Amino acid sequence: MASYDVIIIGAGPGGYVCAIRCAQLGLKTAVVEGRETLGGTCLNVGCIPSKAMLHATHQLHESEHNFAKMGLKGKSPSVDWKQMLTYKNEVVDGNTKGIEFLFKKNKIDWLKGWGSIPEPGRVKVGDDTHEAKNIVIATGSETASLPGVEIDEKVVVSSTGALELAKVPKKMVVIGAGVIGLELGSVYARLGAEVTVIEYLDAVTPGMDGEVQKNLQKILKKQGLTFVMGAAVQSVEALKTKAKVHYKLRKDDSEATLDADTVLVATGRKPYTDGLGLDALGVEISKRGQVQTDKQWQTSVKGIYAIGDAIDGPMLAHKAEDEGMAVAEVLAGKHGHVNYGVIPGVIYTHPEVASVGQTEEELKQEGRAYKAGKFMFMGNGRAKANFAAEGFVKILADKETDRILGAHIIGPMAGDLIHEVCVAMEFGASAEDLALTCHAHPTYSEAVREAALACGDGPIHS
Ligand code: NAI
C-alpha cells in the first residue's frame, strides 16, 4: 500500500493546481484521475477547446466582415470542419500533455482510474488502496439537464457534444442564455448556423450587471443570434437527425415548437461526486449536491477536504485553482486564503464580457451609496482602429471613500482588462488610484483609466 501526505481526487484545474502546490510545499502527493488525459472538464471538453473554436471562428468573422475594409481583398476562407476539429484537439492535446509534464517535474504520482474513499485516510483506485494523511475532493461538475430532455450527445448535446459535432448544423437551438449557451451559440452562428437561444429569464447571463446584459444581447442579435426570452423549455423530442423543442412563454403560457438539427442544453451544471462513497462516510452534502466545507475547505469528516465546482460558489476554473492553492497551503501548515469578493467572471463572446465585484443591482439592493464611472470604447482610438469599438467599461466606487466596489466591461479583451481592476481591488484602491496611474497609449486599457476618471472629474475622451 502506497502512502501519501495528500491524495487529490480529480485532475481538473482545482485538483492539478492543488497537487502542484502541495508538491512544491514538500508534501508527497498523488492525484487520482480516470480520464485518459489530465486537465478535467476545463482542458478536455470545456474552457480550452471552446476557446480554440471561438478563436478560429472569430478569424472567419473578421475575414468576412472587416478584411475588405482594410484593403485585404479576396475570397473569404471556406470552413474545413474536420481540420477545425483537429486544430481544437491538438490544442487540447498540447495542454493536457503540459500538465503531465508538470506532474513528472514535481514528482506527483498519477493514480489512473476512478477513486473512492472507503474510509478516512484511504483512497481506493481499481483494486489498489492507498493511504493518505489528507484527501482532497476535486471532482468538479457535470451538465444539469432538464426534465423531459435527454442528452444523446449527437442531436441533443451538452457542451461536450457541441465540441464534437459531425457537421455544422443548419439550425441550432440553444437552451439557456448563460455562459455556455452564448459562447457556443456564437461559434455556430459564425459558422453559418441559424442559432436560436431560448432563455427562461428576461435577461441573458443571470447575475451579470443589467446594463451589460442588455448590451451583450443587442450585440449578439446584430451578429445573427435569435433570442426567445421568458420561455421555459418543456421537452425535447429527439428524432434520428433532428429534434423538436417545445417551450412555453411565461407571460401568457402560450406554447410553441422549434425545429433543430442540433439542440444544445446549456442550463447549468451540478456538482459531480458519484461513486466517491461520501454518504457512507457521513460527509455533509447540501440539497443542491454541494459538498459542505468549513472556511479551511475541510468537510464534516476530518482529513477530507473539498474544492472547486463540487462545493459552493461560482463554477469557475480559476476559483477552483485558487481554492486548490489555498488548501495546499493549509495542508502544509500555512495560511490558505481566497478572497471571494474579487473573483473575475469572463464570457468569451466577441466582444468579451468581464466583471468583478458587485453589480449596480446588488449595490442598490444593499442601499450602498455609490458612483458609476462609464467610458464607451467608441472613445478609444485603438478600439476604433481595430473595429472593436462596441461596448464600455463601467467602474463602481463608493460614493464617499471612492473605494472600487466592482467593474463591468463589455468590449475588446475585456477578460484581460478586468485584471488591473482586480489587483486594484485587492489593494483596496480608490477609483482615483487607477485614474492617476499612467496607461500606455494607444491601448484598450486606457478605457479602464477613463472609466476611473469618470468616477471623479470626468474622462478626457468623451
Ligand atoms: P448558466 O447557469 O450560466 O446559465 C444557464 C441558463 O439556462 C440560465 O440563464 C437559466 O435561466 C437558463 N435555463 C434554465 N432552465 C431553463 C429552461 N427550462 N428553459 C430555458 N432556459 C433555462 O449555465 P451554463 O451556461 O450551462 O454554464 C454552466 C457553468 O459553467 C456556469 O457556472 C458557468 O459559470 C461555467 N462556465 C464558465 C465559462 C466561463 O467562465 N467563460 C464557460 C463555460 C461554462
Short mmCIF file of C-alpha atoms and ligand atoms in Angstrom, two decimals:
data_model
loop_
_atom_site.label_atom_id
_atom_site.label_comp_id
_atom_site.label_asym_id
_atom_site.label_seq_id
_atom_site.Cartn_x
_atom_site.Cartn_y
_atom_site.Cartn_z
CA MET A 1 0.00 0.00 0.00
CA ALA A 2 1.48 3.30 -1.11
CA SER A 3 1.35 6.09 1.44
CA TYR A 4 0.99 9.81 0.72
CA ASP A 5 0.69 13.09 2.60
CA VAL A 6 -2.16 14.02 0.29
CA ILE A 7 -4.26 12.33 -2.38
CA ILE A 8 -6.35 14.57 -4.57
CA ILE A 9 -9.31 13.07 -6.42
CA GLY A 10 -9.74 14.77 -9.80
CA ALA A 11 -7.17 16.39 -12.09
CA GLY A 12 -9.11 19.43 -13.30
CA PRO A 13 -7.83 22.98 -12.67
CA GLY A 14 -8.71 22.65 -8.97
CA GLY A 15 -7.08 19.27 -8.46
CA TYR A 16 -3.96 19.62 -10.59
CA VAL A 17 -3.11 23.09 -9.28
CA CYS A 18 -3.62 21.84 -5.71
CA ALA A 19 -1.29 18.91 -6.44
CA ILE A 20 1.47 21.08 -7.88
CA ARG A 21 1.34 23.49 -4.93
CA CYS A 22 1.30 20.55 -2.43
CA ALA A 23 4.39 19.09 -4.11
CA GLN A 24 6.12 22.48 -4.15
CA LEU A 25 5.48 22.74 -0.41
CA GLY A 26 7.18 19.39 0.17
CA LEU A 27 4.16 17.09 0.52
CA LYS A 28 4.20 13.60 -1.01
CA THR A 29 1.33 13.93 -3.46
CA ALA A 30 -0.79 11.76 -5.73
CA VAL A 31 -3.75 12.56 -7.97
CA VAL A 32 -6.50 10.12 -8.95
CA GLU A 33 -7.86 10.67 -12.45
CA GLY A 34 -9.97 8.27 -14.50
CA ARG A 35 -9.90 10.16 -17.81
CA GLU A 36 -7.26 9.22 -20.36
CA THR A 37 -5.74 12.69 -20.02
CA LEU A 38 -5.23 15.19 -17.22
CA GLY A 39 -6.91 18.61 -17.03
CA GLY A 40 -10.52 17.67 -16.27
CA THR A 41 -13.55 19.17 -17.98
CA CYS A 42 -11.85 22.56 -18.47
CA LEU A 43 -8.90 21.35 -20.54
CA ASN A 44 -10.52 18.37 -22.25
CA VAL A 45 -14.09 19.40 -23.06
CA GLY A 46 -14.64 22.89 -21.69
CA CYS A 47 -12.74 26.16 -21.41
CA ILE A 48 -9.78 25.33 -23.62
CA PRO A 49 -11.40 23.62 -26.65
CA SER A 50 -14.23 26.18 -26.68
CA LYS A 51 -11.65 28.98 -26.76
CA ALA A 52 -9.95 27.32 -29.73
CA MET A 53 -13.30 27.20 -31.56
CA LEU A 54 -14.05 30.81 -30.60
CA HIS A 55 -10.64 31.89 -31.87
CA ALA A 56 -10.96 30.07 -35.19
CA THR A 57 -14.48 31.30 -35.88
CA HIS A 58 -13.59 34.86 -34.86
CA GLN A 59 -10.88 34.85 -37.53
CA LEU A 60 -13.54 33.75 -40.02
CA HIS A 61 -15.83 36.54 -38.87
CA GLU A 62 -13.03 39.09 -39.27
CA SER A 63 -12.26 37.88 -42.77
CA GLU A 64 -15.91 38.10 -43.77
CA HIS A 65 -16.69 41.45 -42.18
CA ASN A 66 -13.56 43.55 -41.79
CA PHE A 67 -10.78 42.39 -44.13
CA ALA A 68 -12.09 44.19 -47.23
CA LYS A 69 -12.43 47.45 -45.26
CA MET A 70 -8.71 47.29 -44.54
CA GLY A 71 -7.88 46.65 -48.17
CA LEU A 72 -7.42 42.92 -47.72
CA LYS A 73 -9.41 41.70 -50.69
CA GLY A 74 -10.15 38.23 -51.99
CA LYS A 75 -12.44 35.35 -51.21
CA SER A 76 -13.15 34.64 -47.54
CA PRO A 77 -11.80 31.30 -46.34
CA SER A 78 -14.14 28.32 -46.51
CA VAL A 79 -14.56 26.08 -43.47
CA ASP A 80 -12.83 22.70 -43.37
CA TRP A 81 -14.77 21.37 -40.37
CA LYS A 82 -12.61 18.30 -39.90
CA GLN A 83 -9.47 20.41 -39.81
CA MET A 84 -11.05 22.85 -37.36
CA LEU A 85 -11.80 19.95 -35.00
CA THR A 86 -8.24 18.64 -35.49
CA TYR A 87 -6.85 22.06 -34.57
CA LYS A 88 -9.07 22.11 -31.46
CA ASN A 89 -7.99 18.59 -30.48
CA GLU A 90 -4.31 19.48 -30.94
CA VAL A 91 -4.75 22.48 -28.65
CA VAL A 92 -6.30 20.18 -26.02
CA ASP A 93 -3.54 17.63 -26.51
CA GLY A 94 -0.77 20.15 -26.02
CA ASN A 95 -2.35 21.45 -22.83
CA THR A 96 -3.12 18.08 -21.23
CA LYS A 97 0.40 16.83 -22.03
CA GLY A 98 1.70 20.00 -20.41
CA ILE A 99 0.02 19.01 -17.14
CA GLU A 100 1.50 15.52 -17.42
CA PHE A 101 4.94 17.12 -17.78
CA LEU A 102 4.33 19.31 -14.72
CA PHE A 103 3.29 16.22 -12.71
CA LYS A 104 6.56 14.49 -13.61
CA LYS A 105 8.59 17.62 -12.89
CA ASN A 106 7.00 17.93 -9.45
CA LYS A 107 7.14 14.17 -8.72
CA ILE A 108 3.38 13.83 -8.43
CA ASP A 109 2.00 10.29 -8.90
CA TRP A 110 -0.95 9.91 -11.26
CA LEU A 111 -3.13 7.06 -9.93
CA LYS A 112 -5.06 6.14 -13.08
CA GLY A 113 -8.68 5.15 -12.54
CA TRP A 114 -11.78 6.33 -10.70
CA GLY A 115 -11.29 6.81 -6.98
CA SER A 116 -13.46 6.24 -3.94
CA ILE A 117 -12.95 6.82 -0.22
CA PRO A 118 -13.71 3.57 1.68
CA GLU A 119 -12.72 5.23 4.99
CA PRO A 120 -10.97 8.44 6.11
CA GLY A 121 -7.28 8.18 5.27
CA ARG A 122 -7.78 5.66 2.45
CA VAL A 123 -8.39 6.07 -1.28
CA LYS A 124 -9.31 3.11 -3.47
CA VAL A 125 -8.45 3.14 -7.17
CA GLY A 126 -9.34 -0.06 -9.04
CA ASP A 127 -8.06 -2.94 -6.89
CA ASP A 128 -5.48 -0.84 -5.07
CA THR A 129 -5.99 1.02 -1.84
CA HIS A 130 -3.66 3.88 -0.94
CA GLU A 131 -3.05 5.60 2.36
CA ALA A 132 -3.31 9.39 2.64
CA LYS A 133 -2.95 11.71 5.62
CA ASN A 134 -5.31 14.06 3.81
CA ILE A 135 -7.73 13.68 0.91
CA VAL A 136 -8.94 16.50 -1.34
CA ILE A 137 -12.13 16.05 -3.37
CA ALA A 138 -11.78 17.98 -6.63
CA THR A 139 -14.22 16.04 -8.75
CA GLY A 140 -15.86 19.01 -10.47
CA SER A 141 -19.29 19.13 -12.06
CA GLU A 142 -21.48 17.68 -14.78
CA THR A 143 -24.19 19.07 -17.05
CA ALA A 144 -27.52 19.56 -15.30
CA SER A 145 -30.16 18.67 -17.85
CA LEU A 146 -33.88 19.40 -17.71
CA PRO A 147 -36.77 17.05 -17.05
CA GLY A 148 -38.08 15.91 -20.43
CA VAL A 149 -34.74 16.43 -22.13
CA GLU A 150 -32.43 13.52 -22.78
CA ILE A 151 -28.89 14.27 -23.89
CA ASP A 152 -27.61 11.80 -26.51
CA GLU A 153 -24.52 13.91 -27.44
CA LYS A 154 -25.45 13.60 -31.12
CA VAL A 155 -28.65 15.55 -31.78
CA VAL A 156 -29.30 16.77 -28.23
CA VAL A 157 -25.91 17.74 -26.87
CA SER A 158 -24.23 19.20 -23.81
CA SER A 159 -21.17 21.42 -24.25
CA THR A 160 -19.13 18.21 -24.63
CA GLY A 161 -21.06 17.00 -27.69
CA ALA A 162 -21.24 20.53 -29.08
CA LEU A 163 -17.45 20.49 -29.43
CA GLU A 164 -17.54 17.26 -31.48
CA LEU A 165 -20.48 17.65 -33.88
CA ALA A 166 -20.26 15.60 -37.07
CA LYS A 167 -21.02 18.72 -39.10
CA VAL A 168 -22.08 22.32 -38.70
CA PRO A 169 -25.86 22.26 -38.17
CA LYS A 170 -28.19 24.36 -40.31
CA LYS A 171 -30.46 25.08 -37.37
CA MET A 172 -29.33 25.03 -33.78
CA VAL A 173 -31.48 25.65 -30.72
CA VAL A 174 -29.61 26.59 -27.56
CA ILE A 175 -31.46 26.11 -24.27
CA GLY A 176 -30.16 28.66 -21.76
CA ALA A 177 -28.58 32.09 -22.40
CA GLY A 178 -25.84 31.55 -19.83
CA VAL A 179 -22.11 31.43 -20.45
CA ILE A 180 -22.01 28.13 -22.35
CA GLY A 181 -25.07 28.93 -24.48
CA LEU A 182 -23.74 32.29 -25.62
CA GLU A 183 -20.15 31.18 -26.23
CA LEU A 184 -21.01 28.05 -28.22
CA GLY A 185 -24.04 29.74 -29.81
CA SER A 186 -21.60 32.39 -31.11
CA VAL A 187 -19.29 29.72 -32.52
CA TYR A 188 -22.04 28.11 -34.60
CA ALA A 189 -23.65 31.41 -35.64
CA ARG A 190 -20.26 32.48 -37.04
CA LEU A 191 -20.07 29.17 -38.90
CA GLY A 192 -23.37 29.94 -40.61
CA ALA A 193 -25.88 28.07 -38.43
CA GLU A 194 -29.24 29.66 -37.69
CA VAL A 195 -28.99 29.87 -33.91
CA THR A 196 -31.99 30.45 -31.62
CA VAL A 197 -31.40 30.81 -27.90
CA ILE A 198 -34.34 30.03 -25.60
CA GLU A 199 -33.99 31.58 -22.14
CA TYR A 200 -36.24 31.20 -19.12
CA LEU A 201 -35.46 34.62 -17.66
CA ASP A 202 -35.95 38.04 -19.28
CA ALA A 203 -32.23 38.80 -19.48
CA VAL A 204 -29.17 36.90 -20.71
CA THR A 205 -26.32 35.81 -18.39
CA PRO A 206 -28.05 35.75 -14.99
CA GLY A 207 -26.32 37.65 -12.21
CA MET A 208 -24.36 39.98 -14.50
CA ASP A 209 -24.68 43.77 -14.46
CA GLY A 210 -28.02 44.73 -16.06
CA GLU A 211 -26.56 47.25 -18.49
CA VAL A 212 -24.00 44.71 -19.68
CA GLN A 213 -26.72 42.09 -20.13
CA LYS A 214 -28.77 44.40 -22.38
CA ASN A 215 -25.76 45.49 -24.39
CA LEU A 216 -24.50 41.96 -24.89
CA GLN A 217 -27.86 40.69 -26.07
CA LYS A 218 -28.17 43.61 -28.52
CA ILE A 219 -24.70 42.96 -29.96
CA LEU A 220 -25.29 39.21 -30.28
CA LYS A 221 -28.61 39.86 -32.03
CA LYS A 222 -26.72 42.01 -34.52
CA GLN A 223 -24.36 39.08 -35.04
CA GLY A 224 -27.32 36.93 -36.08
CA LEU A 225 -28.39 35.10 -32.92
CA THR A 226 -32.15 35.00 -32.30
CA PHE A 227 -33.47 35.12 -28.74
CA VAL A 228 -36.71 33.78 -27.30
CA MET A 229 -36.81 35.27 -23.80
CA GLY A 230 -39.03 34.41 -20.85
CA ALA A 231 -39.60 30.94 -22.23
CA ALA A 232 -39.38 27.67 -20.33
CA VAL A 233 -38.40 24.64 -22.38
CA GLN A 234 -40.84 21.85 -21.60
CA SER A 235 -39.37 18.96 -23.53
CA VAL A 236 -37.22 17.99 -26.48
CA GLU A 237 -38.40 15.34 -28.91
CA ALA A 238 -35.34 13.77 -30.47
CA LEU A 239 -35.73 12.15 -33.88
CA LYS A 240 -32.86 10.44 -35.69
CA THR A 241 -31.15 13.51 -37.11
CA LYS A 242 -33.44 16.28 -35.90
CA ALA A 243 -35.28 17.43 -32.83
CA LYS A 244 -38.33 19.42 -31.82
CA VAL A 245 -38.01 21.78 -28.90
CA HIS A 246 -41.28 22.54 -27.09
CA TYR A 247 -41.43 25.64 -24.93
CA LYS A 248 -43.94 27.76 -23.07
CA LEU A 249 -43.85 31.57 -22.82
CA ARG A 250 -44.01 32.62 -19.20
CA LYS A 251 -46.06 35.78 -19.84
CA ASP A 252 -49.15 34.06 -21.28
CA ASP A 253 -48.49 30.31 -21.05
CA SER A 254 -48.67 30.04 -24.85
CA GLU A 255 -46.85 27.05 -26.27
CA ALA A 256 -44.62 26.84 -29.33
CA THR A 257 -42.20 24.46 -31.02
CA LEU A 258 -38.88 25.00 -32.76
CA ASP A 259 -37.21 22.53 -35.14
CA ALA A 260 -33.48 21.98 -34.92
CA ASP A 261 -30.69 19.82 -36.33
CA THR A 262 -28.84 20.22 -33.05
CA VAL A 263 -30.09 21.18 -29.59
CA LEU A 264 -27.51 22.43 -27.10
CA VAL A 265 -28.56 22.04 -23.48
CA ALA A 266 -26.81 24.80 -21.50
CA THR A 267 -28.99 25.12 -18.42
CA GLY A 268 -26.27 24.93 -15.81
CA ARG A 269 -24.03 22.37 -14.16
CA LYS A 270 -24.23 20.40 -10.91
CA PRO A 271 -21.53 19.00 -8.59
CA TYR A 272 -20.21 15.58 -9.57
CA THR A 273 -19.40 13.33 -6.62
CA ASP A 274 -20.85 10.00 -7.79
CA GLY A 275 -19.10 6.85 -6.63
CA LEU A 276 -16.89 8.52 -4.02
CA GLY A 277 -18.81 6.94 -1.15
CA LEU A 278 -19.46 10.27 0.60
CA ASP A 279 -22.84 9.23 2.05
CA ALA A 280 -21.37 6.20 3.81
CA LEU A 281 -18.56 8.38 5.20
CA GLY A 282 -21.07 10.88 6.57
CA VAL A 283 -19.71 13.80 4.54
CA GLU A 284 -22.34 16.55 4.66
CA ILE A 285 -23.85 17.46 1.32
CA SER A 286 -26.32 20.29 0.60
CA LYS A 287 -29.69 19.77 -1.09
CA ARG A 288 -28.10 21.05 -4.32
CA GLY A 289 -25.46 18.34 -4.13
CA GLN A 290 -22.59 20.57 -3.00
CA VAL A 291 -20.07 19.14 -0.55
CA GLN A 292 -20.21 21.28 2.59
CA THR A 293 -16.91 22.65 3.90
CA ASP A 294 -15.68 24.96 6.62
CA LYS A 295 -13.59 28.10 5.96
CA GLN A 296 -10.48 25.96 5.52
CA TRP A 297 -12.22 23.73 2.93
CA GLN A 298 -12.43 20.78 5.32
CA THR A 299 -15.61 18.70 5.06
CA SER A 300 -17.56 17.41 8.05
CA VAL A 301 -15.10 14.47 8.13
CA LYS A 302 -11.63 15.30 9.47
CA GLY A 303 -8.85 14.95 6.90
CA ILE A 304 -11.22 15.14 3.92
CA TYR A 305 -11.26 18.45 2.05
CA ALA A 306 -13.19 19.64 -1.00
CA ILE A 307 -12.71 22.42 -3.56
CA GLY A 308 -13.96 23.75 -6.89
CA ASP A 309 -17.27 23.00 -8.62
CA ALA A 310 -18.00 20.24 -6.08
CA ILE A 311 -18.52 22.89 -3.36
CA ASP A 312 -20.40 26.19 -3.08
CA GLY A 313 -19.59 29.28 -5.16
CA PRO A 314 -19.18 30.17 -8.83
CA MET A 315 -18.34 27.19 -11.05
CA LEU A 316 -15.18 28.71 -12.49
CA ALA A 317 -11.83 27.09 -13.18
CA HIS A 318 -9.88 29.95 -11.60
CA LYS A 319 -11.98 29.85 -8.41
CA ALA A 320 -11.14 26.12 -8.17
CA GLU A 321 -7.44 26.86 -8.79
CA ASP A 322 -7.35 29.45 -6.02
CA GLU A 323 -9.03 27.04 -3.62
CA GLY A 324 -6.58 24.33 -4.69
CA MET A 325 -3.61 26.51 -3.83
CA ALA A 326 -5.17 27.64 -0.57
CA VAL A 327 -5.90 24.06 0.57
CA ALA A 328 -2.30 23.08 -0.24
CA GLU A 329 -1.10 25.92 1.99
CA VAL A 330 -3.42 24.74 4.79
CA LEU A 331 -2.19 21.14 4.48
CA ALA A 332 1.41 22.35 4.63
CA GLY A 333 0.64 24.15 7.90
CA LYS A 334 0.49 27.62 6.35
CA HIS A 335 -2.28 30.15 5.93
CA GLY A 336 -4.58 29.50 2.95
CA HIS A 337 -6.86 32.29 1.80
CA VAL A 338 -9.25 33.01 -1.09
CA ASN A 339 -10.80 36.46 -1.47
CA TYR A 340 -14.25 35.53 -2.77
CA GLY A 341 -15.07 39.21 -3.23
CA VAL A 342 -12.54 39.51 -6.05
CA ILE A 343 -13.17 36.63 -8.43
CA PRO A 344 -13.50 37.81 -12.03
CA GLY A 345 -16.03 36.27 -14.41
CA VAL A 346 -15.47 36.31 -18.17
CA ILE A 347 -17.62 35.42 -21.16
CA TYR A 348 -15.53 34.84 -24.27
CA THR A 349 -18.01 36.07 -26.86
CA HIS A 350 -16.99 38.88 -29.18
CA PRO A 351 -16.85 41.38 -27.67
CA GLU A 352 -15.84 39.74 -24.42
CA VAL A 353 -17.64 40.41 -21.17
CA ALA A 354 -15.85 40.60 -17.84
CA SER A 355 -16.88 41.55 -14.37
CA VAL A 356 -15.58 41.62 -10.84
CA GLY A 357 -17.07 42.63 -7.53
CA GLN A 358 -20.57 43.98 -7.08
CA THR A 359 -23.11 44.97 -9.73
CA GLU A 360 -25.21 48.14 -9.62
CA GLU A 361 -28.24 45.98 -8.89
CA GLU A 362 -26.52 44.45 -5.85
CA LEU A 363 -25.36 47.83 -4.55
CA LYS A 364 -28.86 49.29 -4.91
CA GLN A 365 -30.34 46.35 -3.06
CA GLU A 366 -27.78 46.83 -0.29
CA GLY A 367 -28.64 50.52 -0.12
CA ARG A 368 -25.00 51.46 -0.58
CA ALA A 369 -24.27 54.94 -1.90
CA TYR A 370 -22.07 54.52 -4.98
CA LYS A 371 -20.98 56.32 -8.12
CA ALA A 372 -20.61 54.81 -11.57
CA GLY A 373 -17.88 55.91 -13.96
CA LYS A 374 -18.51 54.78 -17.52
CA PHE A 375 -16.47 55.06 -20.68
CA MET A 376 -17.52 53.88 -24.14
CA PHE A 377 -14.96 52.09 -26.32
CA MET A 378 -16.11 54.47 -29.10
CA GLY A 379 -13.78 57.00 -27.49
CA ASN A 380 -10.79 54.66 -27.53
CA GLY A 381 -8.51 55.16 -30.54
CA ARG A 382 -7.06 51.65 -30.56
CA ALA A 383 -10.52 50.05 -30.40
CA LYS A 384 -11.72 52.17 -33.32
CA ALA A 385 -8.69 51.21 -35.42
CA ASN A 386 -9.36 47.52 -34.75
CA PHE A 387 -13.13 47.54 -35.49
CA ALA A 388 -13.65 46.77 -31.80
CA ALA A 389 -15.32 49.94 -30.53
CA GLU A 390 -18.52 48.32 -29.26
CA GLY A 391 -19.15 48.27 -25.52
CA PHE A 392 -17.93 50.11 -22.43
CA VAL A 393 -16.08 49.96 -19.14
CA LYS A 394 -18.02 50.75 -16.00
CA ILE A 395 -16.35 51.18 -12.64
CA LEU A 396 -18.42 51.34 -9.47
CA ALA A 397 -16.94 53.10 -6.46
CA ASP A 398 -18.13 54.02 -3.00
CA LYS A 399 -19.68 57.49 -3.14
CA GLU A 400 -17.76 58.80 -0.15
CA THR A 401 -14.50 56.91 0.03
CA ASP A 402 -14.07 56.33 -3.75
CA ARG A 403 -13.04 52.72 -2.99
CA ILE A 404 -13.64 50.48 -6.02
CA LEU A 405 -16.56 48.11 -5.43
CA GLY A 406 -16.88 46.50 -8.85
CA ALA A 407 -16.14 46.74 -12.55
CA HIS A 408 -18.13 45.60 -15.57
CA ILE A 409 -16.65 45.56 -19.03
CA ILE A 410 -18.05 44.65 -22.40
CA GLY A 411 -15.52 45.22 -25.11
CA PRO A 412 -12.28 44.07 -26.71
CA MET A 413 -10.05 41.92 -24.48
CA ALA A 414 -12.37 42.57 -21.53
CA GLY A 415 -11.20 39.28 -19.98
CA ASP A 416 -7.67 40.66 -19.77
CA LEU A 417 -8.55 44.27 -18.95
CA ILE A 418 -10.51 43.25 -15.84
CA HIS A 419 -7.38 42.17 -14.00
CA GLU A 420 -5.99 45.62 -13.37
CA VAL A 421 -9.23 46.33 -11.52
CA CYS A 422 -8.88 43.02 -9.64
CA VAL A 423 -5.39 43.97 -8.48
CA ALA A 424 -6.61 47.44 -7.54
CA MET A 425 -9.46 45.90 -5.51
CA GLU A 426 -7.07 43.50 -3.75
CA PHE A 427 -5.10 46.55 -2.62
CA GLY A 428 -8.27 48.37 -1.56
CA ALA A 429 -7.63 51.05 -4.20
CA SER A 430 -9.84 54.03 -4.96
CA ALA A 431 -11.01 54.88 -8.47
CA GLU A 432 -8.65 57.85 -8.25
CA ASP A 433 -5.69 55.48 -7.75
CA LEU A 434 -6.49 53.90 -11.12
CA ALA A 435 -7.15 57.29 -12.71
CA LEU A 436 -3.76 58.60 -11.58
CA THR A 437 -1.89 55.60 -12.99
CA CYS A 438 -0.23 56.25 -16.34
CA HIS A 439 -1.70 53.97 -19.04
CA ALA A 440 0.14 53.41 -22.31
CA HIS A 441 -1.33 54.94 -25.45
CA PRO A 442 -2.82 53.57 -27.61
CA THR A 443 -4.21 50.59 -25.65
CA TYR A 444 -7.63 49.23 -24.74
CA SER A 445 -6.53 49.68 -21.11
CA GLU A 446 -6.94 53.42 -21.47
CA ALA A 447 -10.70 52.80 -21.43
CA VAL A 448 -10.34 51.41 -17.88
CA ARG A 449 -8.48 54.53 -16.81
CA GLU A 450 -11.10 56.75 -18.47
CA ALA A 451 -13.87 54.93 -16.57
CA ALA A 452 -11.91 55.56 -13.37
CA LEU A 453 -11.58 59.23 -14.37
CA ALA A 454 -15.35 59.24 -14.90
CA CYS A 455 -15.75 58.48 -11.19
CA GLY A 456 -14.01 61.81 -10.49
CA ASP A 457 -13.74 64.97 -12.58
CA GLY A 458 -14.59 63.21 -15.83
CA PRO A 459 -12.98 61.27 -18.67
CA ILE A 460 -10.92 63.07 -21.32
CA HIS A 461 -12.20 61.41 -24.49
CA SER A 462 -15.97 61.66 -24.16
P1 NAI B 1 -25.61 29.17 -16.57
O1 NAI B 1 -26.07 28.96 -15.19
O2 NAI B 1 -24.59 30.21 -16.88
O3 NAI B 1 -26.90 29.51 -17.49
C1 NAI B 1 -27.99 28.65 -17.61
C2 NAI B 1 -29.17 29.40 -18.20
O4 NAI B 1 -30.20 28.48 -18.53
C3 NAI B 1 -29.78 30.41 -17.23
O5 NAI B 1 -29.84 31.67 -17.86
C4 NAI B 1 -31.15 29.82 -16.94
O6 NAI B 1 -32.12 30.81 -16.68
C5 NAI B 1 -31.45 29.06 -18.22
N1 NAI B 1 -32.47 27.99 -18.09
C6 NAI B 1 -32.57 27.08 -17.09
N2 NAI B 1 -33.63 26.26 -17.31
C7 NAI B 1 -34.22 26.64 -18.48
C8 NAI B 1 -35.36 26.20 -19.23
N3 NAI B 1 -36.12 25.18 -18.85
N4 NAI B 1 -35.66 26.83 -20.39
C9 NAI B 1 -34.91 27.89 -20.79
N5 NAI B 1 -33.83 28.35 -20.12
C10 NAI B 1 -33.48 27.75 -18.98
O7 NAI B 1 -25.15 27.72 -17.09
P2 NAI B 1 -24.23 27.21 -18.30
O8 NAI B 1 -24.13 28.24 -19.37
O9 NAI B 1 -24.76 25.88 -18.63
O10 NAI B 1 -22.79 27.09 -17.63
C11 NAI B 1 -22.57 26.16 -16.57
C12 NAI B 1 -21.44 26.60 -15.68
O11 NAI B 1 -20.22 26.55 -16.36
C13 NAI B 1 -21.64 28.02 -15.18
O12 NAI B 1 -21.49 28.03 -13.79
C14 NAI B 1 -20.55 28.80 -15.84
O13 NAI B 1 -20.04 29.81 -14.99
C15 NAI B 1 -19.49 27.75 -16.17
N6 NAI B 1 -18.80 28.14 -17.40
C16 NAI B 1 -17.97 29.21 -17.38
C17 NAI B 1 -17.36 29.66 -18.53
C18 NAI B 1 -16.52 30.87 -18.48
O14 NAI B 1 -16.09 31.24 -17.40
N7 NAI B 1 -16.25 31.53 -19.60
C19 NAI B 1 -17.56 28.97 -19.81
C20 NAI B 1 -18.49 27.88 -19.72
C21 NAI B 1 -19.06 27.49 -18.55
#
